[in-house]
Coordinates of C-alpha atoms and ligand atoms in Angstrom, one line a residue:
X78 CA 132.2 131.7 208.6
X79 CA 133.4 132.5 211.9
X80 CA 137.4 133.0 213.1
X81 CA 138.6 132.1 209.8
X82 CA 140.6 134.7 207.3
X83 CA 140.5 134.6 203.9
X84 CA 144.2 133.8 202.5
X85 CA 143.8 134.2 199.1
X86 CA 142.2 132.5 196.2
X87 CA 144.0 129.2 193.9
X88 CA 142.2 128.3 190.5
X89 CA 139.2 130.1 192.1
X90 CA 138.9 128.0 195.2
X91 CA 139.0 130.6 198.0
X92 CA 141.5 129.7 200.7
X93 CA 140.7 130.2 204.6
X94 CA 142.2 130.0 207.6
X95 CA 140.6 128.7 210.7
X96 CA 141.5 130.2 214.2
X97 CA 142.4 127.0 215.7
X98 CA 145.0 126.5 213.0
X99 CA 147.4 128.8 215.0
X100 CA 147.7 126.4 217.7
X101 CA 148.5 123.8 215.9
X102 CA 151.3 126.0 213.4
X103 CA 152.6 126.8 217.2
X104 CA 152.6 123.5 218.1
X105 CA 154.9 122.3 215.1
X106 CA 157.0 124.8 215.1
X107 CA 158.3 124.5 218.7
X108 CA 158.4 121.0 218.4
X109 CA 160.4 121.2 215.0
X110 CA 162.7 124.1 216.6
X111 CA 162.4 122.6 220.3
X112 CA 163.3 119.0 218.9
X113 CA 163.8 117.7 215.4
X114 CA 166.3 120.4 214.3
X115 CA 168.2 119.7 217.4
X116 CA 168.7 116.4 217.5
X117 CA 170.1 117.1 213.4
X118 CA 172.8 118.6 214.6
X119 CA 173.8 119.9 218.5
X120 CA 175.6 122.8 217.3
X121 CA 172.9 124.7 215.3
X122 CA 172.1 127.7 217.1
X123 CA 168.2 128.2 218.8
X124 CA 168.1 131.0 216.0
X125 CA 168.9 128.9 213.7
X126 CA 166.6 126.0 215.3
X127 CA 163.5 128.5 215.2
X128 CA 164.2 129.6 211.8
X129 CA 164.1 126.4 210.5
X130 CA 161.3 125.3 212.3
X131 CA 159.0 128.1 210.7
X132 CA 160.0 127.7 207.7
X133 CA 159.5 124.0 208.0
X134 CA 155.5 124.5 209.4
X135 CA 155.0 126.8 206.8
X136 CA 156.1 123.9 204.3
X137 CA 154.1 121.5 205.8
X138 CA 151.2 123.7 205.6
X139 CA 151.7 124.5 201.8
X140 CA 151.7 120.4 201.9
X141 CA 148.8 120.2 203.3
X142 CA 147.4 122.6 200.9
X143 CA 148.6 121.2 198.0
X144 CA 146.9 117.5 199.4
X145 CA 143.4 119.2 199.9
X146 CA 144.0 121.4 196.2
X147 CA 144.5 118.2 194.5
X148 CA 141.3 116.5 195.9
X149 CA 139.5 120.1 195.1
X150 CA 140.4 120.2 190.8
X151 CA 139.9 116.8 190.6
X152 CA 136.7 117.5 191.9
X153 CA 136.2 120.3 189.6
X154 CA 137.2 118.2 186.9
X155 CA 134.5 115.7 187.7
X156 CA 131.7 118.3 187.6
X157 CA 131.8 118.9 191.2
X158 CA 131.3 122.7 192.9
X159 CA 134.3 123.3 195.6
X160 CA 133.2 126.0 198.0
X161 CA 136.6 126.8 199.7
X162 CA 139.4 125.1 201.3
X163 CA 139.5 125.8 205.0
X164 CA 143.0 124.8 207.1
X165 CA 142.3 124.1 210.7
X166 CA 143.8 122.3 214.0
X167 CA 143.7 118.9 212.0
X168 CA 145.0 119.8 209.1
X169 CA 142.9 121.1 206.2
X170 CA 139.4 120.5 204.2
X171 CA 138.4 120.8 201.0
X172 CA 134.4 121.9 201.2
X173 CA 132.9 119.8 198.1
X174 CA 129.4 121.1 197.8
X175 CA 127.5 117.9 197.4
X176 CA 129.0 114.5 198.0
X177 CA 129.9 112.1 194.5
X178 CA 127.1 110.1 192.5
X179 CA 129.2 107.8 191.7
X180 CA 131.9 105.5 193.2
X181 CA 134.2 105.8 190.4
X182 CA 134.4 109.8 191.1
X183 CA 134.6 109.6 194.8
X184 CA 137.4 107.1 194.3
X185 CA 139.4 109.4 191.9
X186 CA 139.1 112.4 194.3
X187 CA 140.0 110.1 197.5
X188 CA 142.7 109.1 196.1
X189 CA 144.3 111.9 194.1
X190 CA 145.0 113.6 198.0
X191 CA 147.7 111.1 199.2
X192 CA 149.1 110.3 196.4
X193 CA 150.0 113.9 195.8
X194 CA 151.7 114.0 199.5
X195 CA 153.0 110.7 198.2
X196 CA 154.8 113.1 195.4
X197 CA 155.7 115.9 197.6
X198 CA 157.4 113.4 199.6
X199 CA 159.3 111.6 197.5
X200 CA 160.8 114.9 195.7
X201 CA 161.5 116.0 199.2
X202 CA 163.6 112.9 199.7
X203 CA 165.7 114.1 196.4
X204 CA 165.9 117.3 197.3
X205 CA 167.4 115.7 200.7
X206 CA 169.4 113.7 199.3
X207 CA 170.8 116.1 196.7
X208 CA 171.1 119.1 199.4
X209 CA 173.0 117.1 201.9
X210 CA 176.4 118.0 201.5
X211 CA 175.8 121.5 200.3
X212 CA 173.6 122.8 202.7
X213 CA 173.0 120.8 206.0
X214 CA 170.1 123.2 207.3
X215 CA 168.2 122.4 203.7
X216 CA 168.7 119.3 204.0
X217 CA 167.2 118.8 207.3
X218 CA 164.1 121.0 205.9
X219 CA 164.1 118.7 203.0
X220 CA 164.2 115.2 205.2
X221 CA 161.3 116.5 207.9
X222 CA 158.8 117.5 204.5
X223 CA 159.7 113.7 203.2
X224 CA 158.8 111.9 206.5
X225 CA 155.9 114.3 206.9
X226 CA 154.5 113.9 203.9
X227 CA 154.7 109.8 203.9
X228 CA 153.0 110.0 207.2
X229 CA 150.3 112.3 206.1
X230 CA 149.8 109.7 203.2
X231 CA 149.6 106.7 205.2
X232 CA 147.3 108.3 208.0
X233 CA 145.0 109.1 205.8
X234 CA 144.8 106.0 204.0
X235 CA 143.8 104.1 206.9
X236 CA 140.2 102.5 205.9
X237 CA 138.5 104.5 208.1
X238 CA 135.4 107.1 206.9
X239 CA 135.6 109.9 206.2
X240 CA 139.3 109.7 206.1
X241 CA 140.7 109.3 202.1
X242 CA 141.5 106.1 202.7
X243 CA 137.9 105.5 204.0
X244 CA 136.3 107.2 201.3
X245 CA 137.8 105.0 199.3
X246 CA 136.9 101.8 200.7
X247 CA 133.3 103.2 200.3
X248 CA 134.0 104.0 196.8
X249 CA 135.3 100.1 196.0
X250 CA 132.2 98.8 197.6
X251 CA 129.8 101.2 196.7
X252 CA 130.8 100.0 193.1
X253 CA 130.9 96.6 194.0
X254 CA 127.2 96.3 195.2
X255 CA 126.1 99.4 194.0
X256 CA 124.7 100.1 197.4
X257 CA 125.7 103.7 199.1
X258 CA 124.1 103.0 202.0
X259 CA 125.5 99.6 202.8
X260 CA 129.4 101.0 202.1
X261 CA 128.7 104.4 203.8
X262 CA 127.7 102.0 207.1
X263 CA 130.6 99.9 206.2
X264 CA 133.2 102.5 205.7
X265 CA 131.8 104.6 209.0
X266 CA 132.2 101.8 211.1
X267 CA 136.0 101.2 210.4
X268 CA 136.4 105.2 210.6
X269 CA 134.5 104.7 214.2
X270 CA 137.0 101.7 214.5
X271 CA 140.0 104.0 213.9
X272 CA 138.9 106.6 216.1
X273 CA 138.4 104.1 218.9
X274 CA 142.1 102.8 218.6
X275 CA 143.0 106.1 218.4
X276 CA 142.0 106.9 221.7
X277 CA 142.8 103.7 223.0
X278 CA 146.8 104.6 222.6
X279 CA 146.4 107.8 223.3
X280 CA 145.1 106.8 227.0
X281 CA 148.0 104.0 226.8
X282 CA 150.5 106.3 225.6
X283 CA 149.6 108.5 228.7
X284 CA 149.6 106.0 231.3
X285 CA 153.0 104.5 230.0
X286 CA 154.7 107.4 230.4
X287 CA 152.7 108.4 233.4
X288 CA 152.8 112.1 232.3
X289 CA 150.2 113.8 230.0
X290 CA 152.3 113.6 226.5
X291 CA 151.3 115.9 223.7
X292 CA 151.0 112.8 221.5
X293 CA 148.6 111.0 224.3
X294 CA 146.8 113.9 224.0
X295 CA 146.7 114.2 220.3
X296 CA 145.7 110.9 219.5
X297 CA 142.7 111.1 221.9
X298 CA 141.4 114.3 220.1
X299 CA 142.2 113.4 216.8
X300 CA 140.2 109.5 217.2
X301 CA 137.6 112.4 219.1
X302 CA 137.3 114.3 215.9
X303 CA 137.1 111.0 213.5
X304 CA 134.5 109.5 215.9
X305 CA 132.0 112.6 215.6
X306 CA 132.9 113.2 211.7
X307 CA 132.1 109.3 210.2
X308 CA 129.0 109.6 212.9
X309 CA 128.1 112.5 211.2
X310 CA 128.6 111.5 207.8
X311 CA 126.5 108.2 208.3
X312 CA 123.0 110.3 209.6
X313 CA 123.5 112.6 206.6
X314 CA 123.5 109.8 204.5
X315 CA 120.4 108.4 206.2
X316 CA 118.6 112.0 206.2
X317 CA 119.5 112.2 203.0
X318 CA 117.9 109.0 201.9
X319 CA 114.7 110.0 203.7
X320 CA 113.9 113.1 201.7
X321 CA 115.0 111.5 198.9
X322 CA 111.0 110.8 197.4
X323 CA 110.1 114.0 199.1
X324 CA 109.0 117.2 197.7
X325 CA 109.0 120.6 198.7
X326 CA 105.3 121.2 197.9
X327 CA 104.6 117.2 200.4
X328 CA 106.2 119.8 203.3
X329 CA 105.3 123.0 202.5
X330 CA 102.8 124.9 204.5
X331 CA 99.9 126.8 202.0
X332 CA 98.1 128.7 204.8
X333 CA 100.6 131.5 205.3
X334 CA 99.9 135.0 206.4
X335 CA 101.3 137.4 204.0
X336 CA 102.0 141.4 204.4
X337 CA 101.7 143.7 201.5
X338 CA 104.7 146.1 201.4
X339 CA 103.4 149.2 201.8
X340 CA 102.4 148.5 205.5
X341 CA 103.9 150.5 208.0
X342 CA 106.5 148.8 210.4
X343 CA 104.1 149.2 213.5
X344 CA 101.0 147.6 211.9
X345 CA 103.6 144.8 211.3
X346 CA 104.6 144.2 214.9
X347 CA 101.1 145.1 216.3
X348 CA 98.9 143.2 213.8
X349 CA 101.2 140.0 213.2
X350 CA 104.2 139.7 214.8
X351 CA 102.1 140.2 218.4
X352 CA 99.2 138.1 216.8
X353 CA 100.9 135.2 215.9
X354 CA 104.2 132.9 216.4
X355 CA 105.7 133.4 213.4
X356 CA 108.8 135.8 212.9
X357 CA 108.7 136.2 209.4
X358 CA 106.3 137.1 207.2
X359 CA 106.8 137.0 203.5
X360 CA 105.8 140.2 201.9
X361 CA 103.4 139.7 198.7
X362 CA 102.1 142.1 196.6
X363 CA 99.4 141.3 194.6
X364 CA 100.2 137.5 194.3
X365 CA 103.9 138.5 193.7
X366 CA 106.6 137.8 196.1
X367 CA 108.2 141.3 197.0
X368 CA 110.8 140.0 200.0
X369 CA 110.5 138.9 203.2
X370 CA 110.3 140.4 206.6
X371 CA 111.6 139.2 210.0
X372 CA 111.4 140.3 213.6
X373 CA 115.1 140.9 213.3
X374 CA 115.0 143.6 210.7
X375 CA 112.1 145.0 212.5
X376 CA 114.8 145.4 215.7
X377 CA 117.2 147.3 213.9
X378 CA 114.7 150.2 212.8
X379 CA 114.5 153.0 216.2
X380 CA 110.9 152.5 217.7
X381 CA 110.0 156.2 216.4
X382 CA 110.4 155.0 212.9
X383 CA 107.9 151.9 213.0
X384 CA 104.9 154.0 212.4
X385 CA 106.0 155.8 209.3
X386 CA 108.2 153.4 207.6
X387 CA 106.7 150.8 205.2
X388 CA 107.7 147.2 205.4
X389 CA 109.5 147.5 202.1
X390 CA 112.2 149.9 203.4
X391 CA 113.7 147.2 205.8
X392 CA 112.6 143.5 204.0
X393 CA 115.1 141.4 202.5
X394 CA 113.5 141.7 198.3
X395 CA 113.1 139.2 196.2
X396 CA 116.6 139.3 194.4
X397 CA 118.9 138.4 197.5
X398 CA 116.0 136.1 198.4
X399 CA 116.6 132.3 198.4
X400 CA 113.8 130.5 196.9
X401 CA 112.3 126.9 196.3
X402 CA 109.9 125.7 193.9
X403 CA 107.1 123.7 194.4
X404 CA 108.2 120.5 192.6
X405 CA 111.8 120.5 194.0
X406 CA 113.6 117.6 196.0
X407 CA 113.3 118.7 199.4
X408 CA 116.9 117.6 200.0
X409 CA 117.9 120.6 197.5
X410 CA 115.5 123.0 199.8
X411 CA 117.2 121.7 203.2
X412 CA 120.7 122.0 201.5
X413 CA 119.5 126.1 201.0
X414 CA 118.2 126.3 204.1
X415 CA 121.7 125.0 205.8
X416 CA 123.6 126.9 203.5
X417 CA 122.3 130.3 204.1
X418 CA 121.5 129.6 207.6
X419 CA 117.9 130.4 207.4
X420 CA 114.5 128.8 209.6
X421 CA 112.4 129.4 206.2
X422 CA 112.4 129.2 202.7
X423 CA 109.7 130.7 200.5
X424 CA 108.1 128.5 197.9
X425 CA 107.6 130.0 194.4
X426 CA 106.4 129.4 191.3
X427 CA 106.5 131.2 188.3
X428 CA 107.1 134.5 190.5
X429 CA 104.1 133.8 192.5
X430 CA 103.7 132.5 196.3
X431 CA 102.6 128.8 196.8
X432 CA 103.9 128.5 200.4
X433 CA 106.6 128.7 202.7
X434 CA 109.1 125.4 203.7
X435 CA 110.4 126.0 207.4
X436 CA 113.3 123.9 208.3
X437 CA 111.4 122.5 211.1
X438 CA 108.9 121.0 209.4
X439 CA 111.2 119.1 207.5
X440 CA 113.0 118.0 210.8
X441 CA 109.8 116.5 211.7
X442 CA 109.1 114.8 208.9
X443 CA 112.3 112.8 209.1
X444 CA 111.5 112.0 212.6
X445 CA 108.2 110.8 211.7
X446 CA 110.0 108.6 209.2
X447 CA 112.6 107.3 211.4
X448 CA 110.2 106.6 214.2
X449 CA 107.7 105.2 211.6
X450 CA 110.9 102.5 210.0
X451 CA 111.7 101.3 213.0
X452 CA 108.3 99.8 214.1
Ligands
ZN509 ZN1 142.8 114.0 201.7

């Protein structure tokens, strides 16, 4: 991953942080230090106000934490995999490897992330309640935690997808008609309705007050950000469903050139990399897959060293090598392929080469199908 920093592990879910979550930490601190604690009480001092006001943001983070850690155990707890939790500029996500089955699990994970901010919020409003008249500055910690927390509640659980609330709409009519497809579209087209109101007051909100206002603003990006992400989650729902009765060895490609691995470095780039299109070559030895080899390894090896270094010195072997078998869902090979960030996948059976799956093969052949459905 890119700009993030690893914060830490909880109950084995690694924790990130995303780059752009700095601005918006800066942005709620100086508008907790700049306006809310201020307007508590006149006389606190701007040290004080800024103190507060970090310690305040830093709450609301371990908030938002604590929201996205409840929707990651239950999710555990459910049989699901949880690859991290990553906070960024609109709040924080919990990556869940592959989406529910079934509607009853994706409703118990929805739901489990408001209703713990729910919780915070509610003990916030004791402890604001109780703190009052023994400690002002607590207090007014305590009260901007409650509010913060109801509203992160209620925001998301407005109906849209893939907001919580959204998810579980889709959830409550996926179980209904037991279609995914037909609540997915449902539950997408309120998030896309959300994000479209969204926007909507953000431009009013701007040409009210005739200035650009960092809510304005705000609300445009955030309906920005819910627009793209229900879009998104709507085609991989529909890619998903067109791979869904295909198998790696339909796409795979059987005529591959191989290299054995003793071959020197310079036979590789003069003999088949200059020869042919392809970048990478698996290397097979014998009918055994060895590793593969790709222009970029070649690149970091100094041009001296091509002719006397063999092509097993540099490849990528077999045991850090993702592989596929013949017989598998070619969703699971595209979910490898995406995962690890790769153009091709070898196919293997039994330790022995049947072909190689590129990632654009399998692009085509969901065009083909989508162009194909619609006449
Ligand atoms: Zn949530």
């Amino acid at each position: 991953m890119r700009n993030t920093w690893h914060l830490g592990k909880v109950f084995g879910i690694d924790i990130y942080i995303d780059a752009s979550w700095i601005v918006i930490f800066m942005l709620v601190t100086w508008t907790l230090a700049g306006e809310y604690f201020p307007s508590q009480n006149a006389d606190w001092s701007p040290l004080l106000n800024w103190s507060l006001g970090i310690i305040a943001s830093l709450l609301f983070f371990a908030s938002v934490l604590a929201h996205e850690l409840s929707h990651s155990l239950v999710a555990i707890q459910q049989g699901e995999q949880v690859k991290n939790i990553t906070l960024f500029i609109f709040g924080g996500v919990a990556q869940i490897a592959e989406e529910p089955d079934e509607p009853l699990k994706e409703f118990l994970i929805a739901s489990v992330g408001p209703l713990t901010s729910i919780v915070i919020g509610v003990f916030s409003g004791i402890a604001w309640w109780l703190s009052g008249k023994i400690s002002p500055p607590a207090a007014s910690i305590f009260s901007y935690l409650c509010l913060i927390n109801i509203a992160l509640a209620c925001f998301n659980l407005v109906p849209g997808f893939p907001l919580d609330g959204g998810r579980i709409l889709r959830a409550i009519i996926w179980g209904y008609t037991k279609n995914v497809k037909i609540a997915t579209k449902i539950a997408s087209f309120c998030g896309k309705l959300v994000a479209f109101l969204l926007i909507s007051l953000g431009i009013i909100t701007m040409f009210r007050l005739k200035a650009i206002s960092v809510n304005g603003i705000w609300f445009i990006l955030i309906g920005w950000f819910l627009y793209n992400a229900a879009n998104r989650s709507y085609r991989h729902l529909l890619l998903k469903d067109a791979l869904r009765e295909v198998k790696v060895e339909d796409l795979m490609i059987t005529s591959l050139d191989t290299v054995p691995p003793t071959l020197s470095i310079q036979r590789l780039v003069d003999d088949y990399i200059m020869r042919h299109r392809d970048h990478g070559f698996l290397v097979v030895d014998e009918g055994m897959v060895q590793g593969i080899v790709c222009l970029a390894d070649v690149k970091k090896l100094p041009k001296e060293r091509w002719p006397t270094t063999p092509i097993s010195e540099i490849m990528l072997s077999k045991e850090l090598l993702e592989k596929v078998s013949p017989e598998e869902n070619a969703n699971v090979a595209l979910g490898k392929l995406t995962a690890k960030n790769i153009h091709q996948i070898p196919v293997v059976q039994e330790n022995r080469v049947r072909g190689i799956l590129r990632r654009n093969d399998i692009l085509n052949y969901i065009q083909l199908h989508a162009e194909v459905r619609v006449k």
